[in-house]
Amino acid sequence: MNSLLRCSRVRTASSLLKTAPSSRRFLATEIDANTDAKPEKRVRKDFTQRLNNGPSFSDFASSSAPLTPAEAMEKAQSKAAKARLPRWLKTDIPVGKEVSRIRKTLRELKLHTVCEEARCPNMGECWGGGKHGTATATIMIMGDTCTRGCRFCSVKTSKTPGALDANEPQNVARALAAWGLDYVVLTSVDRDDLPDFGSAHFAETVRSIREQAPQMMIECLTPDFLGRADLIEPVAQSGLDVYAHNIETVEGLQRSVRDHRANYKQSMFVLEHVKRTKPTLLTKSSIMLGVGETDAEVMQTMRDLRTAGVDIVTLGQYMRPTKRHMKVHEYVTPEKFAHWEKIGSELGFVYAASGPLVRSSYKAGEFFISEILRKRASASMRNVAASVAEGRNKSPTIQA
């Protein structure tokens, strides 16, 4: 009896389970017990809506509507035009027999030129003879590696350049004598690693040229020798005709353009001291334009140079040698350069050369400077002859 009752209870419970809705509790949350149904995905409609209404790729790529093919081509041509040099700065590639001959001679004698090292735009004209018919090259002595790092210059730099070539003064003199030039420019790298900064070597080179080519006119474009008067004087008294030292830029841009060891007052002192040491020497300096200077600053620099007794000034366009060097701030127009040349004459410079392609060592400038030197020499000869004749006239007559 008891067993029958127990079985009926089990069947009753079983039937209740079948008829009752299927449910279970899990963490106090009732869910459907149907395990075959997949859970519904939660869609973030608000986020999707914001994403669809947000910026597209074109908003990041351009602030305006996409360009048409014609507009894109016009924009590309505009950029190319901005990157090109102005027409007045374009020059011919240096080629020709005279250029090849000079380059071969330089390599044989292991000489360097600032024309090549500084990538001068006038190399073709100067080496090829130009309109004045005489080939010239600016010789760079004391090696091809500088101890300073000016931001405009492409000459190699090092704290420890190689030793000086003791035979260089004679090699330079022999090469110049063989070329038969009328006018030569000597320049050099800075050699702050040497006790005398290369002053004695510079002076010895000038003396060697004087011995082998006494008729040659010599211009020296020197470093600042750190403003030491005792090192400036030997070069000034070595027998050269023109002493040049470049101020490079206006006073306010010195630190951003030149090496930190060079400065405006130091360069002015060099030019002033040369005049005090030998007043008959022509002194010369150069200013780069297009590096961020103002007209007022250029005017003040020219006045300061004239006050320092400088006879010759040249102004030219800064040309960026490589992408590693400072950028060109502006390309100054030929009309503006003509304005500064006129100002130079008004300020009393003996000679002022100003133009986009004018450099401190510039062939046309050398031609005019040589004419100035010849006139001075002729005037000096006439004065000597007049003095001699006057002395003879005043001498007492000997009575028989």
Tab-separated table of C-alpha atoms in Angstrom:
chain	number	residue	atom	x	y	z
A	1	MET	CA	0.000	0.000	0.000
A	2	ASN	CA	2.669	2.335	0.947
A	3	SER	CA	4.633	1.496	-2.165
A	4	LEU	CA	1.586	2.183	-4.386
A	5	LEU	CA	1.052	5.558	-2.714
A	6	ARG	CA	4.704	6.476	-3.242
A	7	CYS	CA	4.529	5.636	-6.968
A	8	SER	CA	1.400	7.717	-7.481
A	9	ARG	CA	3.064	10.715	-5.855
A	10	VAL	CA	6.038	10.406	-8.162
A	11	ARG	CA	3.798	10.244	-11.233
A	12	THR	CA	1.779	13.218	-9.988
A	13	ALA	CA	4.935	15.291	-9.480
A	14	SER	CA	6.205	14.257	-12.860
A	15	SER	CA	2.990	15.303	-14.552
A	16	LEU	CA	3.078	18.649	-12.772
A	17	LEU	CA	6.570	19.271	-13.999
A	18	LYS	CA	5.513	18.568	-17.575
A	19	THR	CA	2.454	20.838	-17.415
A	20	ALA	CA	4.009	23.733	-15.453
A	21	PRO	CA	5.848	26.442	-17.386
A	22	SER	CA	9.533	25.685	-17.594
A	23	SER	CA	11.534	28.136	-15.513
A	24	ARG	CA	14.568	28.359	-13.313
A	25	ARG	CA	16.296	30.920	-11.152
A	26	PHE	CA	19.854	32.152	-11.664
A	27	LEU	CA	21.164	34.999	-9.592
A	28	ALA	CA	17.613	36.067	-8.876
A	29	THR	CA	16.966	36.642	-12.584
A	30	GLU	CA	14.379	34.630	-14.485
A	31	ILE	CA	15.221	33.721	-18.068
A	32	ASP	CA	13.748	31.523	-20.677
A	33	ALA	CA	14.906	27.944	-20.241
A	34	ASN	CA	14.845	27.301	-23.969
A	35	THR	CA	18.512	26.577	-24.592
A	36	ASP	CA	18.115	26.257	-28.362
A	37	ALA	CA	17.298	29.979	-28.819
A	38	LYS	CA	20.329	32.259	-29.419
A	39	PRO	CA	20.679	35.350	-27.182
A	40	GLU	CA	19.674	38.556	-28.941
A	41	LYS	CA	22.675	40.927	-29.793
A	42	ARG	CA	22.707	44.268	-28.066
A	43	VAL	CA	22.856	46.993	-30.769
A	44	ARG	CA	24.199	50.413	-29.717
A	45	LYS	CA	21.986	52.432	-31.931
A	46	ASP	CA	23.037	55.762	-30.494
A	47	PHE	CA	26.774	55.105	-31.114
A	48	THR	CA	26.152	53.857	-34.649
A	49	GLN	CA	24.084	56.911	-35.358
A	50	ARG	CA	26.808	59.248	-34.097
A	51	LEU	CA	29.430	57.397	-36.145
A	52	ASN	CA	27.356	57.638	-39.315
A	53	ASN	CA	26.755	61.335	-38.759
A	54	GLY	CA	30.442	62.057	-37.928
A	55	PRO	CA	33.323	63.228	-40.185
A	56	SER	CA	34.345	61.212	-43.219
A	57	PHE	CA	37.838	60.550	-44.639
A	58	SER	CA	37.570	63.556	-46.948
A	59	ASP	CA	37.151	65.807	-43.912
A	60	PHE	CA	40.576	64.715	-42.674
A	61	ALA	CA	42.236	64.731	-46.101
A	62	SER	CA	41.029	68.181	-47.161
A	63	SER	CA	39.093	71.058	-45.698
A	64	SER	CA	37.270	71.518	-48.982
A	65	ALA	CA	35.453	69.369	-51.462
A	66	PRO	CA	37.540	66.891	-53.526
A	67	LEU	CA	39.404	68.518	-56.412
A	68	THR	CA	38.516	67.861	-59.999
A	69	PRO	CA	41.352	66.545	-62.239
A	70	ALA	CA	41.777	70.003	-63.771
A	71	GLU	CA	41.996	71.648	-60.332
A	72	ALA	CA	44.514	69.061	-59.108
A	73	MET	CA	46.735	69.689	-62.144
A	74	GLU	CA	46.591	73.463	-61.623
A	75	LYS	CA	47.531	73.065	-57.948
A	76	ALA	CA	50.517	70.819	-58.819
A	77	GLN	CA	51.759	73.331	-61.397
A	78	SER	CA	51.466	76.135	-58.838
A	79	LYS	CA	53.632	74.223	-56.343
A	80	ALA	CA	56.233	73.473	-59.025
A	81	ALA	CA	56.364	77.147	-59.977
A	82	LYS	CA	57.047	78.121	-56.369
A	83	ALA	CA	59.876	75.574	-56.107
A	84	ARG	CA	61.637	76.820	-59.260
A	85	LEU	CA	64.360	79.451	-59.123
A	86	PRO	CA	63.485	82.869	-60.543
A	87	ARG	CA	64.625	83.290	-64.135
A	88	TRP	CA	67.324	85.796	-63.151
A	89	LEU	CA	69.108	83.160	-61.037
A	90	LYS	CA	69.461	80.528	-63.743
A	91	THR	CA	73.002	79.963	-65.040
A	92	ASP	CA	74.708	77.682	-67.553
A	93	ILE	CA	76.407	74.468	-66.477
A	94	PRO	CA	80.213	75.043	-66.389
A	95	VAL	CA	81.661	73.246	-69.416
A	96	GLY	CA	84.317	73.905	-72.025
A	97	LYS	CA	88.017	73.407	-72.726
A	98	GLU	CA	89.133	76.148	-70.319
A	99	VAL	CA	87.020	74.710	-67.501
A	100	SER	CA	88.446	71.216	-68.098
A	101	ARG	CA	92.009	72.551	-68.230
A	102	ILE	CA	91.712	74.457	-64.954
A	103	ARG	CA	90.056	71.504	-63.199
A	104	LYS	CA	92.809	69.143	-64.404
A	105	THR	CA	95.573	71.488	-63.203
A	106	LEU	CA	93.922	71.852	-59.802
A	107	ARG	CA	93.685	68.083	-59.346
A	108	GLU	CA	97.310	67.517	-60.423
A	109	LEU	CA	98.593	70.062	-57.886
A	110	LYS	CA	96.114	68.935	-55.195
A	111	LEU	CA	94.595	72.408	-54.975
A	112	HIS	CA	91.053	73.372	-54.032
A	113	THR	CA	88.830	76.212	-55.204
A	114	VAL	CA	85.994	77.890	-53.362
A	115	CYS	CA	84.219	77.847	-56.735
A	116	GLU	CA	83.744	74.083	-56.431
A	117	GLU	CA	83.525	73.701	-52.652
A	118	ALA	CA	80.913	76.466	-52.217
A	119	ARG	CA	79.062	75.512	-55.439
A	120	CYS	CA	79.332	79.024	-56.828
A	121	PRO	CA	76.779	79.824	-59.581
A	122	ASN	CA	79.393	81.876	-61.495
A	123	MET	CA	81.904	79.046	-61.955
A	124	GLY	CA	81.099	78.633	-65.665
A	125	GLU	CA	81.596	82.337	-66.383
A	126	CYS	CA	84.768	82.744	-64.339
A	127	TRP	CA	86.501	79.545	-65.447
A	128	GLY	CA	85.368	79.895	-69.031
A	129	GLY	CA	86.634	83.452	-69.442
A	130	GLY	CA	83.321	85.302	-69.561
A	131	LYS	CA	82.835	88.585	-71.351
A	132	HIS	CA	86.133	89.981	-70.022
A	133	GLY	CA	88.133	87.194	-71.695
A	134	THR	CA	90.355	86.192	-68.762
A	135	ALA	CA	89.716	82.941	-66.906
A	136	THR	CA	89.907	83.216	-63.139
A	137	ALA	CA	89.555	80.846	-60.221
A	138	THR	CA	89.411	81.581	-56.518
A	139	ILE	CA	91.969	79.337	-54.830
A	140	MET	CA	91.081	77.960	-51.406
A	141	ILE	CA	94.149	77.217	-49.316
A	142	MET	CA	94.724	75.342	-46.041
A	143	GLY	CA	92.661	72.334	-47.140
A	144	ASP	CA	89.021	71.736	-47.977
A	145	THR	CA	87.720	71.178	-44.437
A	146	CYS	CA	86.643	74.016	-42.134
A	147	THR	CA	86.576	74.021	-38.333
A	148	ARG	CA	83.431	76.152	-38.309
A	149	GLY	CA	79.872	75.360	-39.347
A	150	CYS	CA	78.068	78.366	-40.795
A	151	ARG	CA	74.491	77.558	-41.794
A	152	PHE	CA	74.854	78.945	-45.320
A	153	CYS	CA	78.139	77.285	-46.348
A	154	SER	CA	78.547	73.891	-48.023
A	155	VAL	CA	82.276	73.467	-47.290
A	156	LYS	CA	83.031	70.311	-45.273
A	157	THR	CA	83.484	70.750	-41.524
A	158	SER	CA	85.498	68.988	-38.829
A	159	LYS	CA	86.977	69.810	-35.428
A	160	THR	CA	90.262	68.186	-36.483
A	161	PRO	CA	91.060	68.771	-40.179
A	162	GLY	CA	94.224	67.364	-41.701
A	163	ALA	CA	97.643	68.959	-41.333
A	164	LEU	CA	98.613	71.852	-43.596
A	165	ASP	CA	100.498	71.044	-46.802
A	166	ALA	CA	103.928	72.678	-46.449
A	167	ASN	CA	104.312	72.694	-50.268
A	168	GLU	CA	100.989	74.420	-50.889
A	169	PRO	CA	102.335	78.013	-51.134
A	170	GLN	CA	104.776	76.984	-53.881
A	171	ASN	CA	102.198	74.812	-55.671
A	172	VAL	CA	99.683	77.645	-55.724
A	173	ALA	CA	102.273	80.136	-57.012
A	174	ARG	CA	103.433	77.731	-59.722
A	175	ALA	CA	99.873	77.033	-60.905
A	176	LEU	CA	98.918	80.716	-61.044
A	177	ALA	CA	102.108	81.661	-62.864
A	178	ALA	CA	101.386	78.950	-65.454
A	179	TRP	CA	97.845	80.249	-66.032
A	180	GLY	CA	99.108	83.779	-66.658
A	181	LEU	CA	96.263	85.487	-64.828
A	182	ASP	CA	96.043	89.214	-64.190
A	183	TYR	CA	94.024	88.925	-60.995
A	184	VAL	CA	93.724	86.139	-58.430
A	185	VAL	CA	91.669	85.674	-55.280
A	186	LEU	CA	93.000	83.604	-52.397
A	187	THR	CA	90.639	82.453	-49.695
A	188	SER	CA	90.725	79.754	-47.043
A	189	VAL	CA	88.746	77.665	-44.636
A	190	ASP	CA	88.782	78.603	-40.950
A	191	ARG	CA	91.505	76.734	-39.064
A	192	ASP	CA	90.740	77.304	-35.377
A	193	ASP	CA	92.710	74.132	-34.649
A	194	LEU	CA	96.033	75.861	-35.472
A	195	PRO	CA	97.896	78.087	-32.972
A	196	ASP	CA	97.960	81.039	-35.427
A	197	PHE	CA	94.714	80.073	-37.230
A	198	GLY	CA	96.736	79.769	-40.457
A	199	SER	CA	97.942	83.387	-40.605
A	200	ALA	CA	101.584	82.515	-41.406
A	201	HIS	CA	100.547	80.025	-44.115
A	202	PHE	CA	98.332	82.649	-45.746
A	203	ALA	CA	101.110	85.250	-45.750
A	204	GLU	CA	103.662	82.744	-47.114
A	205	THR	CA	101.343	81.887	-50.023
A	206	VAL	CA	101.048	85.571	-50.994
A	207	ARG	CA	104.825	86.027	-50.869
A	208	SER	CA	105.358	82.940	-53.066
A	209	ILE	CA	102.959	84.293	-55.691
A	210	ARG	CA	104.732	87.667	-55.625
A	211	GLU	CA	108.064	85.935	-56.317
A	212	GLN	CA	106.829	83.855	-59.263
A	213	ALA	CA	104.266	86.306	-60.714
A	214	PRO	CA	105.169	89.845	-59.604
A	215	GLN	CA	102.731	91.469	-62.050
A	216	MET	CA	99.720	89.602	-60.694
A	217	MET	CA	97.132	91.461	-58.606
A	218	ILE	CA	96.310	89.556	-55.433
A	219	GLU	CA	93.146	89.695	-53.378
A	220	CYS	CA	92.897	87.760	-50.103
A	221	LEU	CA	89.542	86.820	-48.597
A	222	THR	CA	90.583	85.879	-45.079
A	223	PRO	CA	89.018	84.385	-41.948
A	224	ASP	CA	88.609	86.627	-38.900
A	225	PHE	CA	91.603	85.071	-37.055
A	226	LEU	CA	89.368	85.377	-33.990
A	227	GLY	CA	89.921	89.148	-34.104
A	228	ARG	CA	93.596	88.960	-33.101
A	229	ALA	CA	95.524	91.990	-34.379
A	230	ASP	CA	98.868	90.142	-34.263
A	231	LEU	CA	97.524	87.577	-36.755
A	232	ILE	CA	95.783	90.067	-39.057
A	233	GLU	CA	98.915	92.185	-39.571
A	234	PRO	CA	101.194	89.550	-41.206
A	235	VAL	CA	98.642	88.965	-43.973
A	236	ALA	CA	97.997	92.688	-44.472
A	237	GLN	CA	101.748	93.275	-44.868
A	238	SER	CA	102.483	90.228	-47.062
A	239	GLY	CA	102.266	92.057	-50.403
A	240	LEU	CA	98.620	91.685	-51.405
A	241	ASP	CA	96.579	94.388	-53.156
A	242	VAL	CA	93.082	93.845	-51.722
A	243	TYR	CA	92.229	92.608	-48.243
A	244	ALA	CA	88.712	91.142	-48.065
A	245	HIS	CA	86.777	89.874	-45.084
A	246	ASN	CA	83.036	89.228	-45.264
A	247	ILE	CA	80.528	90.561	-42.764
A	248	GLU	CA	78.086	88.055	-44.403
A	249	THR	CA	74.815	89.428	-42.992
A	250	VAL	CA	73.285	92.166	-40.855
A	251	GLU	CA	74.044	92.370	-37.141
A	252	GLY	CA	70.689	90.989	-35.964
A	253	LEU	CA	71.077	87.750	-37.969
A	254	GLN	CA	74.691	86.913	-37.161
A	255	ARG	CA	73.953	84.141	-34.651
A	256	SER	CA	71.357	82.449	-36.855
A	257	VAL	CA	73.515	82.558	-40.015
A	258	ARG	CA	77.184	82.298	-38.961
A	259	ASP	CA	79.144	80.020	-36.657
A	260	HIS	CA	79.002	81.088	-33.000
A	261	ARG	CA	82.718	82.012	-33.051
A	262	ALA	CA	82.089	84.701	-35.681
A	263	ASN	CA	80.292	87.950	-34.932
A	264	TYR	CA	79.560	91.395	-36.331
A	265	LYS	CA	81.904	93.480	-34.153
A	266	GLN	CA	84.788	91.041	-34.593
A	267	SER	CA	84.517	91.213	-38.387
A	268	MET	CA	84.294	95.016	-38.308
A	269	PHE	CA	87.439	95.097	-36.180
A	270	VAL	CA	89.323	93.011	-38.762
A	271	LEU	CA	88.474	95.475	-41.530
A	272	GLU	CA	89.285	98.510	-39.387
A	273	HIS	CA	92.624	97.097	-38.245
A	274	VAL	CA	93.709	96.309	-41.812
A	275	LYS	CA	93.243	99.978	-42.719
A	276	ARG	CA	95.220	101.076	-39.662
A	277	THR	CA	97.995	98.612	-40.493
A	278	LYS	CA	98.284	99.580	-44.169
A	279	PRO	CA	96.088	102.507	-45.243
A	280	THR	CA	96.916	102.083	-48.965
A	281	LEU	CA	95.315	98.622	-49.102
A	282	LEU	CA	91.888	98.340	-50.652
A	283	THR	CA	89.515	96.674	-48.199
A	284	LYS	CA	86.417	94.765	-49.209
A	285	SER	CA	83.404	93.027	-47.668
A	286	SER	CA	80.272	91.203	-48.792
A	287	ILE	CA	76.633	90.968	-47.662
A	288	MET	CA	74.208	88.132	-48.446
A	289	LEU	CA	70.594	89.135	-49.056
A	290	GLY	CA	67.502	86.968	-48.804
A	291	VAL	CA	68.126	85.538	-45.321
A	292	GLY	CA	65.512	87.579	-43.455
A	293	GLU	CA	67.111	91.027	-43.242
A	294	THR	CA	65.207	94.304	-43.472
A	295	ASP	CA	66.084	97.299	-45.658
A	296	ALA	CA	66.921	99.352	-42.574
A	297	GLU	CA	69.369	96.673	-41.385
A	298	VAL	CA	71.085	96.487	-44.782
A	299	MET	CA	71.452	100.267	-44.847
A	300	GLN	CA	72.970	100.300	-41.356
A	301	THR	CA	75.408	97.524	-42.266
A	302	MET	CA	76.590	99.435	-45.340
A	303	ARG	CA	77.074	102.569	-43.247
A	304	ASP	CA	79.044	100.615	-40.632
A	305	LEU	CA	81.286	99.178	-43.348
A	306	ARG	CA	81.960	102.612	-44.747
A	307	THR	CA	82.727	103.941	-41.247
A	308	ALA	CA	85.237	101.086	-40.863
A	309	GLY	CA	87.035	102.391	-43.976
A	310	VAL	CA	85.888	99.638	-46.341
A	311	ASP	CA	86.440	100.628	-49.983
A	312	ILE	CA	84.519	97.918	-51.847
A	313	VAL	CA	81.202	96.243	-51.026
A	314	THR	CA	79.387	93.439	-52.831
A	315	LEU	CA	75.796	92.305	-52.304
A	316	GLY	CA	74.408	89.025	-53.657
A	317	GLN	CA	71.530	86.587	-53.294
A	318	TYR	CA	71.841	83.751	-50.770
A	319	MET	CA	71.423	80.408	-52.563
A	320	ARG	CA	70.694	77.332	-50.459
A	321	PRO	CA	73.443	74.768	-51.252
A	322	THR	CA	71.564	71.697	-49.956
A	323	LYS	CA	68.428	70.873	-47.940
A	324	ARG	CA	70.627	70.587	-44.837
A	325	HIS	CA	71.340	74.319	-44.938
A	326	MET	CA	69.133	77.212	-43.901
A	327	LYS	CA	66.232	78.056	-46.186
A	328	VAL	CA	66.060	81.073	-48.466
A	329	HIS	CA	63.795	83.684	-46.885
A	330	GLU	CA	63.181	85.506	-50.168
A	331	TYR	CA	64.561	85.935	-53.680
A	332	VAL	CA	65.514	89.592	-53.976
A	333	THR	CA	64.670	91.149	-57.337
A	334	PRO	CA	67.293	92.622	-59.696
A	335	GLU	CA	65.621	96.020	-59.246
A	336	LYS	CA	66.261	95.864	-55.497
A	337	PHE	CA	69.896	94.941	-56.062
A	338	ALA	CA	70.233	97.920	-58.421
A	339	HIS	CA	68.877	100.106	-55.613
A	340	TRP	CA	71.585	98.913	-53.206
A	341	GLU	CA	74.299	99.464	-55.809
A	342	LYS	CA	73.143	103.062	-56.128
A	343	ILE	CA	73.156	103.442	-52.333
A	344	GLY	CA	76.713	102.065	-52.235
A	345	SER	CA	77.890	104.751	-54.636
A	346	GLU	CA	76.103	107.447	-52.658
A	347	LEU	CA	77.747	106.285	-49.413
A	348	GLY	CA	81.187	106.772	-50.963
A	349	PHE	CA	82.393	103.230	-51.682
A	350	VAL	CA	85.108	103.173	-54.334
A	351	TYR	CA	83.250	100.300	-55.978
A	352	ALA	CA	79.882	98.655	-55.216
A	353	ALA	CA	78.729	95.491	-56.990
A	354	SER	CA	75.167	94.390	-56.329
A	355	GLY	CA	73.232	91.684	-58.160
A	356	PRO	CA	71.553	88.305	-57.678
A	357	LEU	CA	74.635	86.354	-58.828
A	358	VAL	CA	77.285	88.692	-57.421
A	359	ARG	CA	79.637	87.021	-54.953
A	360	SER	CA	82.550	88.338	-52.894
A	361	SER	CA	84.917	86.837	-55.457
A	362	TYR	CA	83.186	87.873	-58.642
A	363	LYS	CA	84.775	88.075	-62.072
A	364	ALA	CA	83.199	91.383	-63.114
A	365	GLY	CA	84.206	92.866	-59.761
A	366	GLU	CA	87.768	91.691	-60.196
A	367	PHE	CA	87.884	93.373	-63.602
A	368	PHE	CA	86.833	96.752	-62.207
A	369	ILE	CA	89.023	96.443	-59.122
A	370	SER	CA	92.024	95.706	-61.324
A	371	GLU	CA	91.248	98.867	-63.251
A	372	ILE	CA	91.202	100.827	-59.986
A	373	LEU	CA	94.554	99.343	-58.992
A	374	ARG	CA	96.070	100.165	-62.386
A	375	LYS	CA	94.889	103.761	-62.145
A	376	ARG	CA	96.340	104.033	-58.647
A	377	ALA	CA	99.635	102.594	-59.850
A	378	SER	CA	99.739	105.018	-62.803
A	379	ALA	CA	98.963	107.973	-60.541
A	380	SER	CA	101.675	106.875	-58.127
A	381	MET	CA	104.190	106.585	-60.985
A	382	ARG	CA	103.279	110.054	-62.218
A	383	ASN	CA	103.700	111.483	-58.719
A	384	VAL	CA	107.125	109.860	-58.393
A	385	ALA	CA	108.171	111.164	-61.811
A	386	ALA	CA	106.947	114.657	-60.936
A	387	SER	CA	108.847	114.581	-57.651
A	388	VAL	CA	112.038	113.495	-59.383
A	389	ALA	CA	111.666	116.210	-62.029
A	390	GLU	CA	110.984	118.832	-59.380
A	391	GLY	CA	114.067	117.751	-57.470
A	392	ARG	CA	116.211	118.113	-60.566
A	393	ASN	CA	114.898	121.598	-61.266
A	394	LYS	CA	115.674	122.700	-57.716
A	395	SER	CA	119.213	121.234	-57.678
A	396	PRO	CA	121.976	123.952	-57.716
A	397	THR	CA	123.902	124.563	-60.927
A	398	ILE	CA	127.598	123.714	-60.654
A	399	GLN	CA	129.811	126.583	-61.805
A	400	ALA	CA	132.850	125.732	-63.881
